[in-house]
């Protein structure tokens, strides 16, 4: 299917609104649509001059920055494939992805150069050059100073024509079940998602959006940036999340939209001056995803601001699948990720035999539609397993109510099997969150000789609060079936960060390793 290059839509926005502000970046500058398109064109011309061809991969190892956006669109515009990576990856992880993805260009910044430089210097990779932002170049080693490089090139460039099923992005999953897998997203995948989101949100060029989501994440790349090129919104982007700076930006720019995750909303509603800011903030809508927002956070936010629209996305679906309706447009249900964002996306819940379950019964979420990935890069087996019988199998356990709203119970692989009972950690987490002393909660399973697995509750208390292990266990036993109550409780100063949300269960498993001596026999 022939389709315009995604960058064509940004060109259209530039033609319609050349002098309108497109991007304001956290004290680093601002660009009109014409200026933004010009910077993107310089990058596209520069990449071609370096020998990058249509279909070549360009790896971005960057913090949130204007350059991350220039290279995202510049690479796509000249027909390349963007491989945007988490800048917290260590050398070993980055080396695996570079070997697997085989980029010809690596783009990084001085502040995060350690791992990229080590990987770049290793023999055997196919990287022709490393482009370095805010750092010195080294011609003999093909390390190029970005600032001197980019200004050499023309600010005019016509987007390369593509087929809809040609790749635009390869984004690597976290690899909690083994090596990271490269999710292949096409131009039509990303266009479909951006159109769906814009239609759902009724986005227009008058909207002003504030965000600080990591620009290597599909939520930021596809949803937030999609609204830039699909609807010509103005985006105010921040290098990293800070509650005070975010509240200030929402007021200063008279923002109409905020994109965040649960941990951000938690920080905002607990800001000491939140009530003062709330009187000056008038959002049309605000969105959260990545993880279900605990009901106490949702309730606290909705009491002070425009009701939060919660959704569900997955990288393999480019990413948005479900959304709760906009405020005033329908019923928003707590703990639900909503309904399919458009009828074009088919969803269902399957049992272990790939048969649909009944309303109210738990099954694995499956998805079908033009938003679903092409597959995993160089991984036919994983692709076949994920795209079985034409449906994307997500690994998320869900159920639907009688109104068609979807509720995520848990990850299929995170389910705890304790003495033949299936336990969904989220159910326990939701309860623990209702305790007034609890700020954050996460429940995981660890191996146990007698019961198969035991339940561990990991908790970060609110400032100044006290709570004991015994009190938590009793609280759970008083409100849940006894077999669901945690056997162990461990306390942390914090469980979340503003890049990912909560720790991965794999990370917590290793943190909790000392508990294994209590559950397994010594040798």
mmCIF file of C-alpha atoms in Angstrom, residues 47-302:
data_model
loop_
_atom_site.group_PDB
_atom_site.id
_atom_site.type_symbol
_atom_site.label_atom_id
_atom_site.label_comp_id
_atom_site.label_asym_id
_atom_site.label_seq_id
_atom_site.Cartn_x
_atom_site.Cartn_y
_atom_site.Cartn_z
ATOM 1 C CA UNK A 47 22.491 11.563 6.864
ATOM 2 C CA UNK A 48 22.374 11.044 3.108
ATOM 3 C CA UNK A 49 25.766 12.746 2.823
ATOM 4 C CA UNK A 50 27.108 10.209 5.342
ATOM 5 C CA UNK A 51 25.966 7.387 3.082
ATOM 6 C CA UNK A 52 22.747 6.434 4.866
ATOM 7 C CA UNK A 53 20.343 4.767 2.446
ATOM 8 C CA UNK A 54 16.653 3.981 2.515
ATOM 9 C CA UNK A 55 16.083 1.124 4.957
ATOM 10 C CA UNK A 56 19.308 1.711 6.911
ATOM 11 C CA UNK A 57 19.035 1.926 10.684
ATOM 12 C CA UNK A 58 20.041 4.973 12.706
ATOM 13 C CA UNK A 59 20.373 4.364 16.449
ATOM 14 C CA UNK A 60 19.514 7.236 18.809
ATOM 15 C CA UNK A 61 20.994 7.035 22.303
ATOM 16 C CA UNK A 62 19.880 10.422 23.565
ATOM 17 C CA UNK A 63 18.343 12.157 26.551
ATOM 18 C CA UNK A 64 15.218 14.212 25.969
ATOM 19 C CA UNK A 65 16.430 16.995 23.698
ATOM 20 C CA UNK A 66 15.446 18.929 20.566
ATOM 21 C CA UNK A 67 18.020 16.883 18.658
ATOM 22 C CA UNK A 68 16.176 13.664 19.527
ATOM 23 C CA UNK A 69 13.172 15.083 17.664
ATOM 24 C CA UNK A 70 15.254 16.388 14.742
ATOM 25 C CA UNK A 71 16.842 12.957 14.237
ATOM 26 C CA UNK A 72 13.569 11.085 14.723
ATOM 27 C CA UNK A 73 11.855 12.920 11.885
ATOM 28 C CA UNK A 74 15.009 13.519 9.833
ATOM 29 C CA UNK A 75 15.791 9.807 9.656
ATOM 30 C CA UNK A 76 12.222 8.864 8.766
ATOM 31 C CA UNK A 77 12.034 11.648 6.183
ATOM 32 C CA UNK A 78 15.042 10.341 4.222
ATOM 33 C CA UNK A 79 13.713 6.776 4.310
ATOM 34 C CA UNK A 80 15.808 5.457 7.179
ATOM 35 C CA UNK A 81 14.623 3.438 10.162
ATOM 36 C CA UNK A 82 14.890 4.947 13.647
ATOM 37 C CA UNK A 83 16.151 2.747 16.470
ATOM 38 C CA UNK A 84 15.586 4.882 19.559
ATOM 39 C CA UNK A 85 17.038 3.487 22.780
ATOM 40 C CA UNK A 86 16.783 3.990 26.502
ATOM 41 C CA UNK A 87 19.828 6.035 27.498
ATOM 42 C CA UNK A 88 20.082 4.088 30.779
ATOM 43 C CA UNK A 89 21.136 0.917 28.962
ATOM 44 C CA UNK A 90 24.519 -0.440 29.968
ATOM 45 C CA UNK A 91 27.325 -1.363 27.570
ATOM 46 C CA UNK A 92 26.410 -5.061 27.427
ATOM 47 C CA UNK A 93 22.762 -4.311 26.625
ATOM 48 C CA UNK A 94 23.626 -1.697 24.022
ATOM 49 C CA UNK A 95 26.162 -3.995 22.388
ATOM 50 C CA UNK A 96 23.544 -6.715 21.933
ATOM 51 C CA UNK A 97 21.066 -4.316 20.313
ATOM 52 C CA UNK A 98 23.706 -2.800 18.008
ATOM 53 C CA UNK A 99 24.770 -6.290 16.914
ATOM 54 C CA UNK A 100 21.145 -7.261 16.314
ATOM 55 C CA UNK A 101 19.892 -4.061 14.670
ATOM 56 C CA UNK A 102 23.080 -3.252 12.711
ATOM 57 C CA UNK A 103 22.778 0.543 12.574
ATOM 58 C CA UNK A 104 25.034 2.496 10.222
ATOM 59 C CA UNK A 105 24.926 5.669 12.348
ATOM 60 C CA UNK A 106 24.926 6.058 16.134
ATOM 61 C CA UNK A 107 23.749 9.390 17.553
ATOM 62 C CA UNK A 108 24.487 10.245 21.173
ATOM 63 C CA UNK A 109 25.277 13.134 23.507
ATOM 64 C CA UNK A 110 28.259 14.001 25.669
ATOM 65 C CA UNK A 111 26.312 13.470 28.895
ATOM 66 C CA UNK A 112 25.532 9.810 28.055
ATOM 67 C CA UNK A 113 28.539 8.914 25.890
ATOM 68 C CA UNK A 114 30.201 6.197 28.001
ATOM 69 C CA UNK A 115 28.351 3.095 26.778
ATOM 70 C CA UNK A 116 27.912 4.282 23.152
ATOM 71 C CA UNK A 117 31.604 5.133 22.826
ATOM 72 C CA UNK A 118 32.691 1.715 24.106
ATOM 73 C CA UNK A 119 30.326 -0.045 21.707
ATOM 74 C CA UNK A 120 31.319 2.213 18.800
ATOM 75 C CA UNK A 121 35.001 1.400 19.373
ATOM 76 C CA UNK A 122 34.469 -2.371 19.313
ATOM 77 C CA UNK A 123 35.435 -4.079 16.037
ATOM 78 C CA UNK A 124 32.881 -5.879 13.926
ATOM 79 C CA UNK A 125 29.901 -3.535 14.076
ATOM 80 C CA UNK A 126 28.572 -1.769 10.984
ATOM 81 C CA UNK A 127 28.500 1.766 12.388
ATOM 82 C CA UNK A 128 30.048 4.175 9.869
ATOM 83 C CA UNK A 129 30.067 7.205 12.154
ATOM 84 C CA UNK A 130 29.003 8.440 15.557
ATOM 85 C CA UNK A 131 27.343 11.858 15.735
ATOM 86 C CA UNK A 132 28.020 13.536 19.070
ATOM 87 C CA UNK A 133 25.920 16.358 20.488
ATOM 88 C CA UNK A 134 27.709 18.887 22.731
ATOM 89 C CA UNK A 135 31.028 17.099 22.373
ATOM 90 C CA UNK A 136 34.230 17.299 20.366
ATOM 91 C CA UNK A 137 34.482 15.455 17.086
ATOM 92 C CA UNK A 138 37.363 13.223 16.042
ATOM 93 C CA UNK A 139 37.687 12.978 12.272
ATOM 94 C CA UNK A 140 40.161 10.125 12.433
ATOM 95 C CA UNK A 141 37.704 7.982 14.377
ATOM 96 C CA UNK A 142 34.580 9.117 12.487
ATOM 97 C CA UNK A 143 33.174 10.906 15.525
ATOM 98 C CA UNK A 144 31.283 13.948 14.250
ATOM 99 C CA UNK A 145 30.436 17.081 16.208
ATOM 100 C CA UNK A 146 26.715 17.604 15.619
ATOM 101 C CA UNK A 147 26.666 21.388 15.850
ATOM 102 C CA UNK A 148 29.320 21.865 13.149
ATOM 103 C CA UNK A 149 27.936 19.050 11.013
ATOM 104 C CA UNK A 150 24.267 20.040 10.835
ATOM 105 C CA UNK A 151 24.763 23.666 9.838
ATOM 106 C CA UNK A 152 26.518 22.628 6.606
ATOM 107 C CA UNK A 153 23.356 21.260 5.050
ATOM 108 C CA UNK A 154 20.351 22.728 3.279
ATOM 109 C CA UNK A 155 17.117 23.287 5.164
ATOM 110 C CA UNK A 156 15.118 21.997 2.199
ATOM 111 C CA UNK A 157 14.383 18.331 1.536
ATOM 112 C CA UNK A 158 11.518 16.388 -0.033
ATOM 113 C CA UNK A 159 10.428 13.342 1.944
ATOM 114 C CA UNK A 160 11.337 10.012 0.371
ATOM 115 C CA UNK A 161 8.344 8.050 -0.933
ATOM 116 C CA UNK A 162 7.575 4.847 0.977
ATOM 117 C CA UNK A 163 5.171 1.922 1.015
ATOM 118 C CA UNK A 164 2.898 1.726 4.028
ATOM 119 C CA UNK A 165 4.441 -1.519 5.251
ATOM 120 C CA UNK A 166 8.005 -0.182 5.143
ATOM 121 C CA UNK A 167 9.617 0.252 8.540
ATOM 122 C CA UNK A 168 9.854 3.586 10.318
ATOM 123 C CA UNK A 169 10.870 2.403 13.802
ATOM 124 C CA UNK A 170 12.522 -0.501 15.568
ATOM 125 C CA UNK A 171 11.948 -0.223 19.317
ATOM 126 C CA UNK A 172 13.371 -2.828 21.671
ATOM 127 C CA UNK A 173 11.268 -4.294 24.445
ATOM 128 C CA UNK A 174 12.603 -4.532 27.974
ATOM 129 C CA UNK A 175 13.523 -8.182 27.581
ATOM 130 C CA UNK A 176 11.966 -9.452 30.819
ATOM 131 C CA UNK A 177 11.618 -12.895 29.221
ATOM 132 C CA UNK A 178 15.083 -13.041 27.670
ATOM 133 C CA UNK A 179 16.944 -10.910 25.156
ATOM 134 C CA UNK A 180 15.257 -7.662 24.091
ATOM 135 C CA UNK A 181 13.133 -7.982 20.968
ATOM 136 C CA UNK A 182 13.056 -5.330 18.254
ATOM 137 C CA UNK A 183 9.450 -4.329 17.565
ATOM 138 C CA UNK A 184 9.093 -3.377 13.890
ATOM 139 C CA UNK A 185 6.635 -0.509 13.388
ATOM 140 C CA UNK A 186 5.730 0.638 9.895
ATOM 141 C CA UNK A 187 4.674 3.997 8.517
ATOM 142 C CA UNK A 188 1.063 2.791 8.361
ATOM 143 C CA UNK A 189 1.244 1.516 11.977
ATOM 144 C CA UNK A 190 2.304 4.940 13.235
ATOM 145 C CA UNK A 191 -0.036 6.865 10.942
ATOM 146 C CA UNK A 192 -2.956 4.718 12.126
ATOM 147 C CA UNK A 193 -2.131 5.337 15.782
ATOM 148 C CA UNK A 194 -1.728 9.090 15.308
ATOM 149 C CA UNK A 195 -5.024 9.333 13.424
ATOM 150 C CA UNK A 196 -6.853 7.276 16.056
ATOM 151 C CA UNK A 197 -5.472 9.402 18.899
ATOM 152 C CA UNK A 198 -6.249 12.676 17.135
ATOM 153 C CA UNK A 199 -9.802 11.554 16.371
ATOM 154 C CA UNK A 200 -10.378 10.369 19.939
ATOM 155 C CA UNK A 201 -8.950 13.553 21.466
ATOM 156 C CA UNK A 202 -10.505 15.915 18.901
ATOM 157 C CA UNK A 203 -7.072 17.522 18.710
ATOM 158 C CA UNK A 204 -6.646 20.776 16.770
ATOM 159 C CA UNK A 205 -3.861 23.237 15.993
ATOM 160 C CA UNK A 206 -5.104 25.333 18.926
ATOM 161 C CA UNK A 207 -3.996 22.743 21.487
ATOM 162 C CA UNK A 208 -0.896 23.321 23.605
ATOM 163 C CA UNK A 209 0.534 20.144 25.105
ATOM 164 C CA UNK A 210 3.019 19.664 27.953
ATOM 165 C CA UNK A 211 5.048 16.449 28.258
ATOM 166 C CA UNK A 212 8.307 15.083 29.636
ATOM 167 C CA UNK A 213 7.941 11.431 28.693
ATOM 168 C CA UNK A 214 11.177 9.797 27.523
ATOM 169 C CA UNK A 215 11.558 10.326 23.783
ATOM 170 C CA UNK A 216 12.798 6.772 23.292
ATOM 171 C CA UNK A 217 9.392 5.452 24.403
ATOM 172 C CA UNK A 218 6.613 4.620 21.961
ATOM 173 C CA UNK A 219 4.108 6.687 23.988
ATOM 174 C CA UNK A 220 6.138 9.821 23.286
ATOM 175 C CA UNK A 221 7.200 8.956 19.739
ATOM 176 C CA UNK A 222 3.857 7.804 18.408
ATOM 177 C CA UNK A 223 1.166 9.452 20.531
ATOM 178 C CA UNK A 224 2.667 12.786 21.619
ATOM 179 C CA UNK A 225 4.778 13.457 18.519
ATOM 180 C CA UNK A 226 1.947 12.080 16.396
ATOM 181 C CA UNK A 227 -0.241 14.953 17.529
ATOM 182 C CA UNK A 228 2.492 17.363 16.423
ATOM 183 C CA UNK A 229 2.460 16.208 12.808
ATOM 184 C CA UNK A 230 -1.154 15.030 12.595
ATOM 185 C CA UNK A 231 -2.836 18.049 14.202
ATOM 186 C CA UNK A 232 -0.181 20.816 14.230
ATOM 187 C CA UNK A 233 -0.366 21.243 18.011
ATOM 188 C CA UNK A 234 2.255 23.172 19.968
ATOM 189 C CA UNK A 235 4.318 20.917 22.224
ATOM 190 C CA UNK A 236 6.112 22.135 25.338
ATOM 191 C CA UNK A 237 8.689 19.450 26.097
ATOM 192 C CA UNK A 238 10.850 19.039 29.185
ATOM 193 C CA UNK A 239 14.213 17.345 29.517
ATOM 194 C CA UNK A 240 13.039 15.419 32.542
ATOM 195 C CA UNK A 241 10.009 15.410 34.778
ATOM 196 C CA UNK A 242 9.940 17.837 37.678
ATOM 197 C CA UNK A 243 6.629 18.461 39.436
ATOM 198 C CA UNK A 244 7.203 22.175 40.028
ATOM 199 C CA UNK A 245 8.445 22.829 36.494
ATOM 200 C CA UNK A 246 5.519 20.895 35.040
ATOM 201 C CA UNK A 247 2.944 22.837 37.045
ATOM 202 C CA UNK A 248 4.678 26.091 36.097
ATOM 203 C CA UNK A 249 4.609 25.133 32.407
ATOM 204 C CA UNK A 250 0.929 24.203 32.529
ATOM 205 C CA UNK A 251 0.186 27.675 33.890
ATOM 206 C CA UNK A 252 2.682 29.692 31.820
ATOM 207 C CA UNK A 253 1.651 28.300 28.444
ATOM 208 C CA UNK A 254 -2.055 27.978 29.254
ATOM 209 C CA UNK A 255 -1.777 24.312 28.329
ATOM 210 C CA UNK A 256 -4.803 22.375 27.156
ATOM 211 C CA UNK A 257 -3.270 18.879 27.282
ATOM 212 C CA UNK A 258 -0.915 16.988 29.590
ATOM 213 C CA UNK A 259 0.619 13.575 28.880
ATOM 214 C CA UNK A 260 1.987 11.604 31.823
ATOM 215 C CA UNK A 261 2.180 8.329 33.711
ATOM 216 C CA UNK A 262 0.840 7.422 37.144
ATOM 217 C CA UNK A 263 4.015 8.344 39.038
ATOM 218 C CA UNK A 264 3.945 11.841 37.537
ATOM 219 C CA UNK A 265 0.334 12.394 38.544
ATOM 220 C CA UNK A 266 1.188 11.143 42.032
ATOM 221 C CA UNK A 267 3.970 13.738 42.323
ATOM 222 C CA UNK A 268 1.765 16.528 40.966
ATOM 223 C CA UNK A 269 -1.191 15.954 43.305
ATOM 224 C CA UNK A 270 1.189 15.743 46.273
ATOM 225 C CA UNK A 271 2.989 18.995 45.405
ATOM 226 C CA UNK A 272 2.799 21.369 48.409
ATOM 227 C CA UNK A 273 1.289 24.150 46.268
ATOM 228 C CA UNK A 274 -0.969 21.999 44.109
ATOM 229 C CA UNK A 275 -4.173 23.791 45.146
ATOM 230 C CA UNK A 276 -2.698 27.157 44.208
ATOM 231 C CA UNK A 277 -1.638 25.862 40.795
ATOM 232 C CA UNK A 278 -4.911 24.015 40.209
ATOM 233 C CA UNK A 279 -6.847 27.289 40.206
ATOM 234 C CA UNK A 280 -4.754 28.502 37.252
ATOM 235 C CA UNK A 281 -4.662 25.306 35.179
ATOM 236 C CA UNK A 282 -7.435 24.626 32.676
ATOM 237 C CA UNK A 283 -6.737 21.398 30.802
ATOM 238 C CA UNK A 284 -9.061 20.180 28.079
ATOM 239 C CA UNK A 285 -7.896 16.648 28.722
ATOM 240 C CA UNK A 286 -5.020 14.733 30.284
ATOM 241 C CA UNK A 287 -3.836 11.229 29.516
ATOM 242 C CA UNK A 288 -2.095 8.460 31.381
ATOM 243 C CA UNK A 289 -0.884 5.085 30.221
ATOM 244 C CA UNK A 290 1.972 2.586 30.678
ATOM 245 C CA UNK A 291 0.375 1.208 33.880
ATOM 246 C CA UNK A 292 -3.043 1.330 35.489
ATOM 247 C CA UNK A 293 -3.282 4.355 37.770
ATOM 248 C CA UNK A 294 -4.057 3.402 41.383
ATOM 249 C CA UNK A 295 -7.526 4.622 42.341
ATOM 250 C CA UNK A 296 -6.358 6.929 45.184
ATOM 251 C CA UNK A 297 -4.135 8.850 42.734
ATOM 252 C CA UNK A 298 -6.943 8.981 40.176
ATOM 253 C CA UNK A 299 -9.399 10.252 42.770
ATOM 254 C CA UNK A 300 -6.995 12.893 44.124
ATOM 255 C CA UNK A 301 -6.241 14.194 40.615
ATOM 256 C CA UNK A 302 -9.876 14.291 39.540
#
